[in-house]
CSV table of C-alpha atoms in Angstrom, one decimal:
chain,number,residue,atom,x,y,z
A,18,MET,CA,50.5,-10.5,-76.0
A,19,LYS,CA,49.6,-14.2,-76.0
A,20,GLN,CA,52.0,-14.8,-73.1
A,21,THR,CA,50.5,-11.9,-71.2
A,22,ILE,CA,47.0,-13.4,-71.6
A,23,ILE,CA,48.2,-16.8,-70.4
A,24,LEU,CA,49.9,-15.3,-67.3
A,25,LEU,CA,46.8,-13.3,-66.5
A,26,THR,CA,44.6,-16.3,-66.8
A,27,LEU,CA,46.9,-18.3,-64.6
A,28,PHE,CA,47.0,-15.5,-62.0
A,29,LEU,CA,43.2,-15.3,-61.9
A,30,PHE,CA,43.0,-19.1,-61.6
A,31,LEU,CA,45.3,-19.1,-58.6
A,32,CYS,CA,43.5,-16.3,-57.0
A,33,ASN,CA,40.1,-18.1,-57.4
A,34,HIS,CA,41.7,-21.3,-56.2
A,35,GLY,CA,43.1,-19.5,-53.1
A,36,SER,CA,39.8,-18.0,-52.4
A,37,ALA,CA,38.1,-21.3,-52.6
A,38,GLN,CA,40.5,-22.7,-50.0
A,39,GLU,CA,39.6,-19.9,-47.5
A,40,LYS,CA,36.0,-20.9,-47.2
A,41,LEU,CA,34.6,-23.5,-44.8
A,42,SER,CA,31.1,-24.9,-45.1
A,43,LEU,CA,30.2,-26.6,-41.9
A,44,THR,CA,27.3,-28.3,-40.2
A,45,LEU,CA,27.3,-28.1,-36.4
A,46,GLY,CA,28.8,-31.6,-36.1
A,47,GLN,CA,31.5,-30.8,-38.6
A,48,ALA,CA,32.3,-27.5,-36.9
A,49,GLN,CA,32.7,-29.3,-33.5
A,50,GLU,CA,34.9,-32.0,-35.1
A,51,TYR,CA,37.0,-29.4,-36.9
A,52,ALA,CA,37.5,-27.5,-33.6
A,53,LEU,CA,38.6,-30.7,-31.8
A,54,ASP,CA,41.3,-31.2,-34.5
A,55,HIS,CA,42.5,-27.7,-34.8
A,56,ASN,CA,41.8,-25.7,-31.6
A,57,ARG,CA,45.0,-24.5,-30.1
A,58,THR,CA,43.8,-24.7,-26.5
A,59,LEU,CA,43.2,-28.4,-27.1
A,60,LYS,CA,46.6,-28.8,-28.6
A,61,ASN,CA,48.1,-27.4,-25.4
A,62,ALA,CA,46.0,-29.8,-23.3
A,63,SER,CA,47.3,-32.7,-25.4
A,64,LEU,CA,50.9,-31.5,-24.8
A,65,ASP,CA,50.2,-31.4,-21.1
A,66,ILE,CA,49.5,-35.1,-21.3
A,67,GLN,CA,52.8,-35.8,-23.0
A,68,LYS,CA,54.5,-33.6,-20.4
A,69,ALA,CA,52.9,-35.5,-17.5
A,70,GLU,CA,53.9,-38.8,-19.1
A,71,ALA,CA,57.5,-37.6,-19.5
A,72,SER,CA,57.5,-36.5,-15.8
A,73,ARG,CA,56.2,-39.9,-14.8
A,74,TRP,CA,59.0,-41.7,-16.6
A,75,SER,CA,61.5,-39.3,-15.2
A,76,THR,CA,60.4,-40.3,-11.6
A,77,LEU,CA,60.2,-44.0,-12.5
A,78,SER,CA,63.7,-44.0,-13.9
A,79,THR,CA,65.1,-43.1,-10.5
A,80,MET,CA,64.2,-46.6,-9.4
A,81,LEU,CA,66.0,-48.2,-12.3
A,82,PRO,CA,69.8,-48.9,-12.5
A,83,GLN,CA,71.9,-45.9,-13.2
A,84,VAL,CA,75.2,-46.4,-15.2
A,85,ASN,CA,77.9,-43.7,-15.4
A,86,GLY,CA,81.3,-43.9,-17.1
A,87,ALA,CA,84.3,-41.6,-16.5
A,88,VAL,CA,87.8,-41.2,-18.0
A,89,ASP,CA,90.4,-39.3,-16.0
A,90,TYR,CA,94.0,-38.4,-16.9
A,91,ALA,CA,96.7,-37.4,-14.4
A,92,ASN,CA,100.4,-36.4,-14.9
A,93,MET,CA,102.6,-35.8,-11.8
A,94,MET,CA,105.3,-34.1,-13.9
A,95,GLY,CA,108.1,-36.7,-13.1
A,96,TYR,CA,107.5,-36.9,-9.4
A,97,LYS,CA,108.7,-40.1,-7.6
A,98,LEU,CA,107.5,-41.4,-4.3
A,99,THR,CA,110.3,-42.3,-1.8
A,100,MET,CA,109.3,-45.2,0.4
A,101,MET,CA,111.8,-47.2,2.7
A,102,GLY,CA,114.7,-45.9,0.7
A,103,PHE,CA,113.2,-46.8,-2.7
A,104,ASP,CA,112.0,-44.4,-5.3
A,105,ILE,CA,108.7,-45.4,-6.8
A,106,ALA,CA,107.9,-43.9,-10.2
A,107,MET,CA,104.6,-42.0,-10.6
A,108,PRO,CA,104.2,-41.9,-14.4
A,109,PRO,CA,101.2,-40.3,-16.2
A,110,TYR,CA,98.2,-42.5,-16.2
A,111,ALA,CA,94.5,-42.7,-17.3
A,112,THR,CA,91.7,-44.1,-15.2
A,113,PHE,CA,88.7,-45.7,-16.8
A,114,SER,CA,85.8,-46.3,-14.5
A,115,LEU,CA,82.2,-47.6,-14.9
A,116,THR,CA,79.8,-47.3,-12.0
A,117,THR,CA,76.4,-49.0,-11.8
A,118,SER,CA,74.0,-48.1,-8.9
A,119,ILE,CA,70.4,-48.5,-7.9
A,120,SER,CA,68.6,-46.7,-5.1
A,121,LEU,CA,65.3,-47.6,-3.6
A,122,SER,CA,63.1,-45.7,-1.1
A,123,ALA,CA,59.5,-45.4,-0.3
A,124,ALA,CA,59.6,-41.7,-1.5
A,125,GLN,CA,60.4,-42.9,-5.0
A,126,VAL,CA,57.5,-45.4,-5.0
A,127,ILE,CA,55.0,-42.8,-3.8
A,128,GLY,CA,56.5,-40.2,-6.2
A,129,VAL,CA,55.6,-42.6,-9.1
A,130,GLN,CA,52.1,-42.9,-7.7
A,131,MET,CA,51.8,-39.1,-7.6
A,132,GLN,CA,53.0,-38.8,-11.2
A,133,ASN,CA,50.4,-41.4,-12.2
A,134,ILE,CA,47.7,-39.3,-10.5
A,135,ALA,CA,49.0,-36.1,-12.3
A,136,ALA,CA,48.9,-37.9,-15.6
A,137,LYS,CA,45.3,-39.0,-14.9
A,138,MET,CA,44.4,-35.4,-14.1
A,139,SER,CA,45.9,-34.2,-17.4
A,140,ASP,CA,43.8,-36.7,-19.2
A,141,ILE,CA,40.6,-35.5,-17.4
A,142,THR,CA,41.6,-31.9,-18.2
A,143,LEU,CA,41.9,-32.8,-21.9
A,144,LYS,CA,38.4,-34.4,-21.9
A,145,GLN,CA,37.0,-31.4,-20.1
A,146,THR,CA,38.6,-29.0,-22.6
A,147,GLU,CA,37.3,-31.0,-25.5
A,148,GLN,CA,33.8,-30.7,-24.0
A,149,GLN,CA,34.2,-27.0,-23.4
A,150,VAL,CA,35.5,-26.3,-26.9
A,151,SER,CA,32.7,-28.4,-28.4
A,152,ASN,CA,30.1,-26.5,-26.3
A,153,GLN,CA,31.6,-23.2,-27.2
A,154,VAL,CA,31.4,-24.0,-30.9
A,155,LYS,CA,27.7,-25.1,-30.4
A,156,THR,CA,26.9,-21.9,-28.6
A,157,LEU,CA,28.6,-19.7,-31.2
A,158,TYR,CA,27.0,-21.7,-34.1
A,159,PHE,CA,23.5,-21.1,-32.6
A,160,SER,CA,24.3,-17.5,-31.9
A,161,ALA,CA,25.4,-16.9,-35.5
A,162,LEU,CA,22.2,-18.6,-36.8
A,163,VAL,CA,20.0,-16.6,-34.4
A,164,MET,CA,21.7,-13.3,-35.4
A,165,GLU,CA,21.2,-14.2,-39.1
A,166,GLU,CA,17.6,-15.0,-38.5
A,167,THR,CA,17.2,-11.7,-36.6
A,168,THR,CA,18.7,-9.9,-39.6
A,169,VAL,CA,16.2,-11.6,-42.0
A,170,LEU,CA,13.2,-10.7,-39.7
A,171,LEU,CA,14.4,-7.1,-39.4
A,172,ASP,CA,15.0,-6.9,-43.2
A,173,SER,CA,11.4,-8.1,-43.7
A,174,ASN,CA,10.1,-5.5,-41.3
A,175,LEU,CA,12.1,-2.8,-43.0
A,176,ALA,CA,10.7,-3.8,-46.4
A,177,ASN,CA,7.2,-3.6,-45.1
A,178,MET,CA,7.7,-0.3,-43.5
A,179,LYS,CA,9.3,1.2,-46.6
A,180,LYS,CA,6.3,0.0,-48.5
A,181,LEU,CA,4.0,1.7,-46.0
A,182,LEU,CA,6.1,4.8,-46.2
A,183,ALA,CA,5.8,5.0,-49.9
A,184,HIS,CA,2.0,4.6,-49.6
A,185,THR,CA,2.0,7.3,-46.9
A,186,GLU,CA,4.0,9.7,-49.0
A,187,ASN,CA,1.6,9.2,-51.9
A,188,SER,CA,-1.3,9.9,-49.6
A,189,VAL,CA,0.4,13.0,-48.2
A,190,ARG,CA,0.9,14.3,-51.7
A,191,VAL,CA,-2.8,14.0,-52.5
A,192,GLY,CA,-3.8,15.4,-49.1
A,193,ILE,CA,-5.3,12.3,-47.6
A,194,LEU,CA,-2.7,12.0,-44.8
A,195,ASN,CA,-0.5,14.5,-42.9
A,196,GLN,CA,3.3,14.9,-43.2
A,197,THR,CA,3.7,13.8,-39.6
A,198,ASP,CA,2.4,10.4,-40.5
A,199,ALA,CA,5.2,9.9,-43.0
A,200,ASP,CA,7.7,11.4,-40.6
A,201,GLN,CA,6.8,8.9,-37.9
A,202,LEU,CA,7.3,6.0,-40.3
A,203,ALA,CA,10.6,7.5,-41.6
A,204,VAL,CA,12.0,7.7,-38.0
A,205,GLN,CA,11.0,4.1,-37.3
A,206,ILE,CA,12.7,3.0,-40.6
A,207,VAL,CA,15.9,4.7,-39.5
A,208,THR,CA,15.7,3.0,-36.1
A,209,VAL,CA,15.2,-0.4,-37.8
A,210,GLU,CA,18.2,0.2,-40.1
A,211,ASN,CA,20.4,1.1,-37.2
A,212,THR,CA,19.3,-2.0,-35.4
A,213,ILE,CA,20.1,-4.1,-38.5
A,214,ASN,CA,23.6,-2.6,-38.6
A,215,SER,CA,24.2,-3.3,-34.9
A,216,VAL,CA,23.1,-6.9,-35.4
A,217,LYS,CA,25.5,-7.3,-38.4
A,218,ARG,CA,28.4,-6.0,-36.3
A,219,SER,CA,27.5,-8.4,-33.5
A,220,LEU,CA,27.3,-11.2,-36.0
A,221,GLU,CA,30.8,-10.5,-37.3
A,222,MET,CA,32.1,-10.6,-33.7
A,223,ILE,CA,30.4,-14.0,-33.2
A,224,TYR,CA,32.1,-15.3,-36.4
A,225,ASN,CA,35.4,-14.1,-35.2
A,226,ALA,CA,35.0,-15.9,-31.9
A,227,LEU,CA,34.0,-19.0,-33.9
A,228,ARG,CA,37.1,-18.7,-36.0
A,229,LEU,CA,39.2,-18.6,-32.9
A,230,GLN,CA,37.6,-21.8,-31.6
A,231,LEU,CA,38.1,-23.5,-35.0
A,232,GLY,CA,41.8,-22.4,-35.1
A,233,ILE,CA,41.5,-20.8,-38.5
A,234,SER,CA,42.5,-17.4,-40.0
A,235,VAL,CA,40.4,-14.3,-39.5
A,236,ASP,CA,40.2,-14.1,-43.3
A,237,THR,CA,38.6,-17.5,-43.7
A,238,GLU,CA,34.9,-17.3,-44.6
A,239,ILE,CA,32.5,-19.6,-42.7
A,240,GLU,CA,29.3,-20.8,-44.1
A,241,LEU,CA,26.8,-22.5,-41.7
A,242,THR,CA,24.9,-25.1,-43.6
A,243,GLN,CA,22.2,-25.9,-41.0
A,244,GLN,CA,19.2,-23.9,-39.9
A,245,ILE,CA,17.8,-23.2,-36.5
A,246,ASP,CA,14.8,-25.3,-37.1
A,247,GLU,CA,17.0,-28.3,-37.7
A,248,LEU,CA,19.0,-27.9,-34.5
A,249,VAL,CA,16.5,-26.7,-31.9
A,250,ASN,CA,15.2,-30.0,-30.5
A,251,VAL,CA,12.6,-29.5,-27.8
A,252,GLU,CA,12.1,-33.2,-27.2
A,253,LYS,CA,15.9,-33.7,-26.7
A,254,ALA,CA,16.0,-30.8,-24.3
A,255,THR,CA,13.0,-32.1,-22.4
A,256,SER,CA,14.5,-35.5,-22.1
A,257,LEU,CA,17.6,-34.1,-20.3
A,258,LEU,CA,15.3,-33.3,-17.3
A,259,GLY,CA,14.8,-37.0,-16.7
A,260,VAL,CA,18.5,-38.0,-16.8
A,261,GLN,CA,19.9,-39.2,-13.5
A,262,PHE,CA,22.7,-37.1,-12.2
A,263,SER,CA,25.9,-38.5,-10.8
A,264,SER,CA,28.7,-36.4,-9.4
A,265,GLU,CA,31.3,-39.1,-10.3
A,266,ASN,CA,30.7,-38.3,-14.0
A,267,ASN,CA,31.5,-34.6,-13.7
A,268,PHE,CA,35.0,-33.6,-14.8
A,269,ASN,CA,35.4,-30.9,-12.1
A,270,TYR,CA,34.5,-33.5,-9.4
A,271,GLN,CA,36.9,-36.0,-10.9
A,272,LEU,CA,39.7,-33.4,-10.8
A,273,LEU,CA,38.9,-32.6,-7.2
A,274,LYS,CA,38.9,-36.3,-6.3
A,275,SER,CA,42.3,-36.7,-8.0
A,276,SER,CA,43.5,-33.7,-5.9
A,277,VAL,CA,42.4,-35.6,-2.8
A,278,ASP,CA,44.4,-38.6,-4.0
A,279,LEU,CA,47.4,-36.4,-4.4
A,280,SER,CA,47.0,-35.0,-0.9
A,281,LYS,CA,46.7,-38.6,0.5
A,282,ALA,CA,49.9,-39.5,-1.4
A,283,GLN,CA,51.6,-36.5,0.2
A,284,VAL,CA,50.7,-37.8,3.6
A,285,ASN,CA,52.1,-41.2,2.8
A,286,MET,CA,55.3,-39.6,1.5
A,287,LYS,CA,55.7,-37.7,4.8
A,288,LYS,CA,55.1,-40.9,6.8
A,289,TRP,CA,57.8,-42.8,4.8
A,290,ALA,CA,60.3,-40.0,5.5
A,291,TYR,CA,60.9,-42.0,8.7
A,292,ALA,CA,61.8,-45.1,6.7
A,293,PRO,CA,65.4,-46.0,5.6
A,294,SER,CA,66.6,-45.8,2.0
A,295,LEU,CA,68.9,-48.4,0.4
A,296,THR,CA,71.5,-47.9,-2.3
A,297,ALA,CA,73.5,-50.7,-4.0
A,298,TYR,CA,76.4,-50.0,-6.4
A,299,HIS,CA,79.2,-51.7,-8.3
A,300,SER,CA,82.3,-49.9,-9.6
A,301,TYR,CA,84.8,-51.2,-12.2
A,302,THR,CA,88.1,-49.2,-12.5
A,303,LYS,CA,91.1,-49.7,-14.7
A,304,LYS,CA,94.3,-47.7,-14.6
A,305,GLU,CA,96.5,-47.4,-17.6
A,306,TYR,CA,100.1,-46.1,-17.1
A,307,PHE,CA,101.9,-44.4,-19.9
A,308,SER,CA,105.4,-45.6,-18.9
A,309,ASP,CA,107.3,-48.9,-18.6
A,310,GLU,CA,108.8,-47.9,-15.2
A,311,PRO,CA,107.7,-50.1,-12.3
A,312,THR,CA,105.2,-48.4,-10.1
A,313,MET,CA,102.6,-49.2,-7.4
A,314,ASN,CA,98.9,-49.5,-8.3
A,315,MET,CA,96.7,-49.7,-5.3
A,316,THR,CA,93.4,-49.1,-7.1
A,317,PRO,CA,91.1,-52.2,-6.9
A,318,PRO,CA,89.4,-53.0,-10.3
A,319,ASN,CA,86.0,-54.0,-8.8
A,320,ILE,CA,84.1,-52.6,-5.8
A,321,ILE,CA,80.7,-53.7,-4.6
A,322,GLY,CA,78.9,-51.8,-1.9
A,323,LEU,CA,75.6,-51.2,-0.1
A,324,SER,CA,74.5,-48.1,1.6
A,325,LEU,CA,71.6,-48.0,4.1
A,326,LYS,CA,70.6,-44.6,5.4
A,327,VAL,CA,68.3,-44.5,8.5
A,328,PRO,CA,66.8,-41.2,9.6
A,329,ILE,CA,67.2,-40.8,13.4
A,330,PHE,CA,66.6,-37.3,14.6
A,331,SER,CA,65.3,-34.2,12.8
A,332,SER,CA,64.2,-31.9,15.7
A,333,ALA,CA,60.5,-32.8,14.9
A,334,SER,CA,60.7,-31.3,11.4
A,335,ARG,CA,59.4,-34.6,9.9
A,336,TYR,CA,56.5,-34.7,12.3
A,337,ALA,CA,55.6,-31.1,11.5
A,338,SER,CA,55.6,-31.8,7.8
A,339,LEU,CA,53.4,-34.9,8.3
A,340,LYS,CA,51.0,-32.9,10.4
A,341,ALA,CA,50.7,-30.2,7.7
A,342,ALA,CA,50.1,-32.8,5.0
A,343,GLN,CA,47.4,-34.4,7.1
A,344,ILE,CA,45.7,-31.0,7.6
A,345,ASP,CA,45.8,-30.4,3.8
A,346,TYR,CA,44.3,-33.8,3.2
A,347,GLU,CA,41.4,-33.1,5.6
A,348,LYS,CA,40.8,-29.8,3.9
A,349,GLN,CA,40.7,-31.4,0.5
A,350,MET,CA,38.2,-34.0,1.8
A,351,ASN,CA,35.9,-31.2,3.0
A,352,THR,CA,36.3,-29.4,-0.3
A,353,LEU,CA,35.3,-32.6,-2.2
A,354,ALA,CA,32.3,-33.1,0.0
A,355,ASP,CA,31.1,-29.5,-0.5
A,356,ALA,CA,31.7,-29.9,-4.3
A,357,GLY,CA,29.5,-33.0,-4.4
A,358,GLU,CA,26.7,-31.3,-2.6
A,359,GLY,CA,27.1,-28.2,-4.7
A,360,LEU,CA,26.9,-30.2,-7.9
A,361,VAL,CA,23.6,-31.7,-6.8
A,362,ILE,CA,22.2,-28.3,-6.1
A,363,GLN,CA,23.6,-27.0,-9.4
A,364,HIS,CA,21.9,-29.9,-11.2
A,365,ARG,CA,18.5,-28.9,-9.7
A,366,GLN,CA,19.0,-25.3,-10.6
A,367,LEU,CA,20.0,-26.1,-14.2
A,368,CYS,CA,16.9,-28.3,-14.5
A,369,PHE,CA,14.8,-25.4,-13.3
A,370,ASN,CA,16.5,-23.1,-15.8
A,371,LEU,CA,15.9,-25.4,-18.7
A,372,SER,CA,12.3,-26.0,-17.7
A,373,SER,CA,11.7,-22.2,-17.5
A,374,ALA,CA,13.5,-21.7,-20.8
A,375,LEU,CA,11.3,-24.3,-22.5
A,376,GLU,CA,8.1,-22.7,-21.2
A,377,THR,CA,9.2,-19.2,-22.2
A,378,TYR,CA,10.3,-20.5,-25.6
A,379,GLU,CA,6.8,-21.9,-26.3
A,380,THR,CA,5.2,-18.7,-25.1
A,381,GLN,CA,7.4,-16.4,-27.1
A,382,LYS,CA,7.0,-18.6,-30.2
A,383,LYS,CA,3.2,-18.0,-30.0
A,384,ASN,CA,3.7,-14.3,-29.1
A,385,ILE,CA,5.8,-13.6,-32.3
A,386,GLU,CA,3.0,-15.2,-34.4
A,387,VAL,CA,0.4,-13.1,-32.7
A,388,ASN,CA,2.4,-9.8,-33.2
A,389,GLN,CA,3.1,-10.7,-36.8
A,390,ARG,CA,-0.7,-11.0,-37.5
A,391,ILE,CA,-1.4,-7.8,-35.6
A,392,PHE,CA,1.2,-5.9,-37.6
A,393,GLU,CA,-0.1,-7.2,-40.9
A,394,ASP,CA,-3.7,-6.4,-39.9
A,395,ILE,CA,-2.9,-2.9,-38.9
A,396,SER,CA,-0.9,-2.4,-42.1
A,397,ARG,CA,-3.8,-3.4,-44.2
A,398,LYS,CA,-6.1,-1.1,-42.3
A,399,PHE,CA,-3.6,1.8,-42.6
A,400,GLU,CA,-3.5,1.3,-46.4
A,401,ASN,CA,-7.3,1.5,-46.5
A,402,GLY,CA,-7.4,4.5,-44.2
A,403,MET,CA,-8.8,2.7,-41.2
A,404,ALA,CA,-5.8,3.0,-38.9
A,405,SER,CA,-3.4,5.8,-38.0
A,406,SER,CA,0.4,5.9,-38.5
A,407,LEU,CA,0.7,5.8,-34.8
A,408,GLU,CA,-1.0,2.5,-34.7
A,409,VAL,CA,1.3,1.2,-37.4
A,410,THR,CA,4.3,2.4,-35.5
A,411,THR,CA,3.1,0.9,-32.3
A,412,ALA,CA,2.4,-2.5,-34.0
A,413,GLY,CA,5.8,-2.4,-35.7
A,414,SER,CA,7.5,-1.7,-32.4
A,415,GLY,CA,5.5,-4.5,-30.8
A,416,LEU,CA,6.6,-6.9,-33.6
A,417,ILE,CA,10.3,-6.0,-33.2
A,418,THR,CA,10.1,-6.4,-29.5
A,419,ALA,CA,8.4,-9.8,-29.9
A,420,GLN,CA,11.1,-10.8,-32.3
A,421,SER,CA,13.8,-9.7,-30.0
A,422,ASN,CA,12.3,-11.6,-27.1
A,423,TYR,CA,11.9,-14.7,-29.2
A,424,VAL,CA,15.6,-14.5,-30.3
A,425,GLN,CA,16.7,-14.0,-26.7
A,426,THR,CA,14.5,-16.8,-25.5
A,427,LEU,CA,16.0,-19.1,-28.2
A,428,LEU,CA,19.5,-18.3,-27.0
A,429,ASN,CA,18.5,-18.8,-23.4
A,430,LEU,CA,17.1,-22.2,-24.3
A,431,VAL,CA,20.3,-23.3,-26.1
A,432,SER,CA,22.5,-22.0,-23.2
A,433,ALA,CA,20.4,-23.8,-20.6
A,434,GLN,CA,20.5,-27.0,-22.6
A,435,ILE,CA,24.3,-26.8,-23.1
A,436,ALA,CA,24.8,-26.0,-19.4
A,437,LEU,CA,22.8,-29.1,-18.3
A,438,GLU,CA,24.5,-31.3,-20.9
A,439,GLU,CA,27.9,-30.2,-19.7
A,440,LEU,CA,27.0,-31.0,-16.0
A,441,LEU,CA,25.6,-34.4,-17.0
A,442,GLN,CA,28.5,-35.2,-19.3
A,443,ASN,CA,25.7,-35.8,-21.9
A,444,GLY,CA,27.0,-35.6,-25.5
A,445,ASN,CA,26.5,-32.7,-27.9
């Protein structure tokens, strides 16, 4: 019995310990840092950098000496070579050879340059992915807080309406009010309850999306330790409107610029297709005969050679390839110019969006306060018989609408701020 109690206690301890490990309490900054360490998309972007570095070294190694060794064995099954009346033995033999070579061409040099550009693009992509993941976490963190705040507001409205319904039902029983007054409030209560359930389902979807960004199990509980009031910074959002925009700082523009560099390198590679290529090599060979019979060995032990290949005629194929590469380069330049202009226009639009979001936020913040006072005033009058149930229902609906508008405005403000920060490369 004693052993059973000990085992049960140990089991409960392990269960509680396991449960404690499956909960994350995070501030916004901690959530962003956690995502940067565990997000799987980011891990793939990091692997792409390693892959690009490996490809660069693979191309670079073609310009370095190459050494190959070989061992061959041959047996002519007792055959003898007859030459000028003499029989020359052809015994079994093994050949040991070691060849060192080095090749150099303009295509190899440009190939290394192109791999360097590809590695740079992988690094830019990683930074861009880090920014996107960080912004996704920020958006989801705010969305979760807003939905939780919405639930609190609706629960408060529901409690007030249930209180009014109880008062109305008492008034109906004593004949002061009609049953329709109570029915109207009951319908509105059900509507609010349905809205609360819908918000809770949406909240769970947001948490699941946040779990995906954090790279954690769907069973892990997340606790957000900051409140909306701590994170909504109107002054910081307003200050973004005065930040000078530069296309050079934008990751998308940097990637396009690197693509232009790649196209230019392609043009240079096609030009150098007309240039010669040089190969130098040294070969050491040793033959070992497995017989004491005299034989003839005509294989030199050392050979040094140079090979120069000069392209002469290709039926204009090289010219056509060069022309196509030049056209692609020109197209990339046009795309880059359009992107630069487009980013300037996008910056202006995002500034307009943020300005509008700030103005709407201030308006809706006041609107929710006004509707809250109206609802409270109508509720007091209703309890004192000075207002109808229709007026209460209307005031309640107005408050819920004001709360919904405020919540949506808050999300719009955060989204507008994040979009402008991302364009400006301005930290989270």
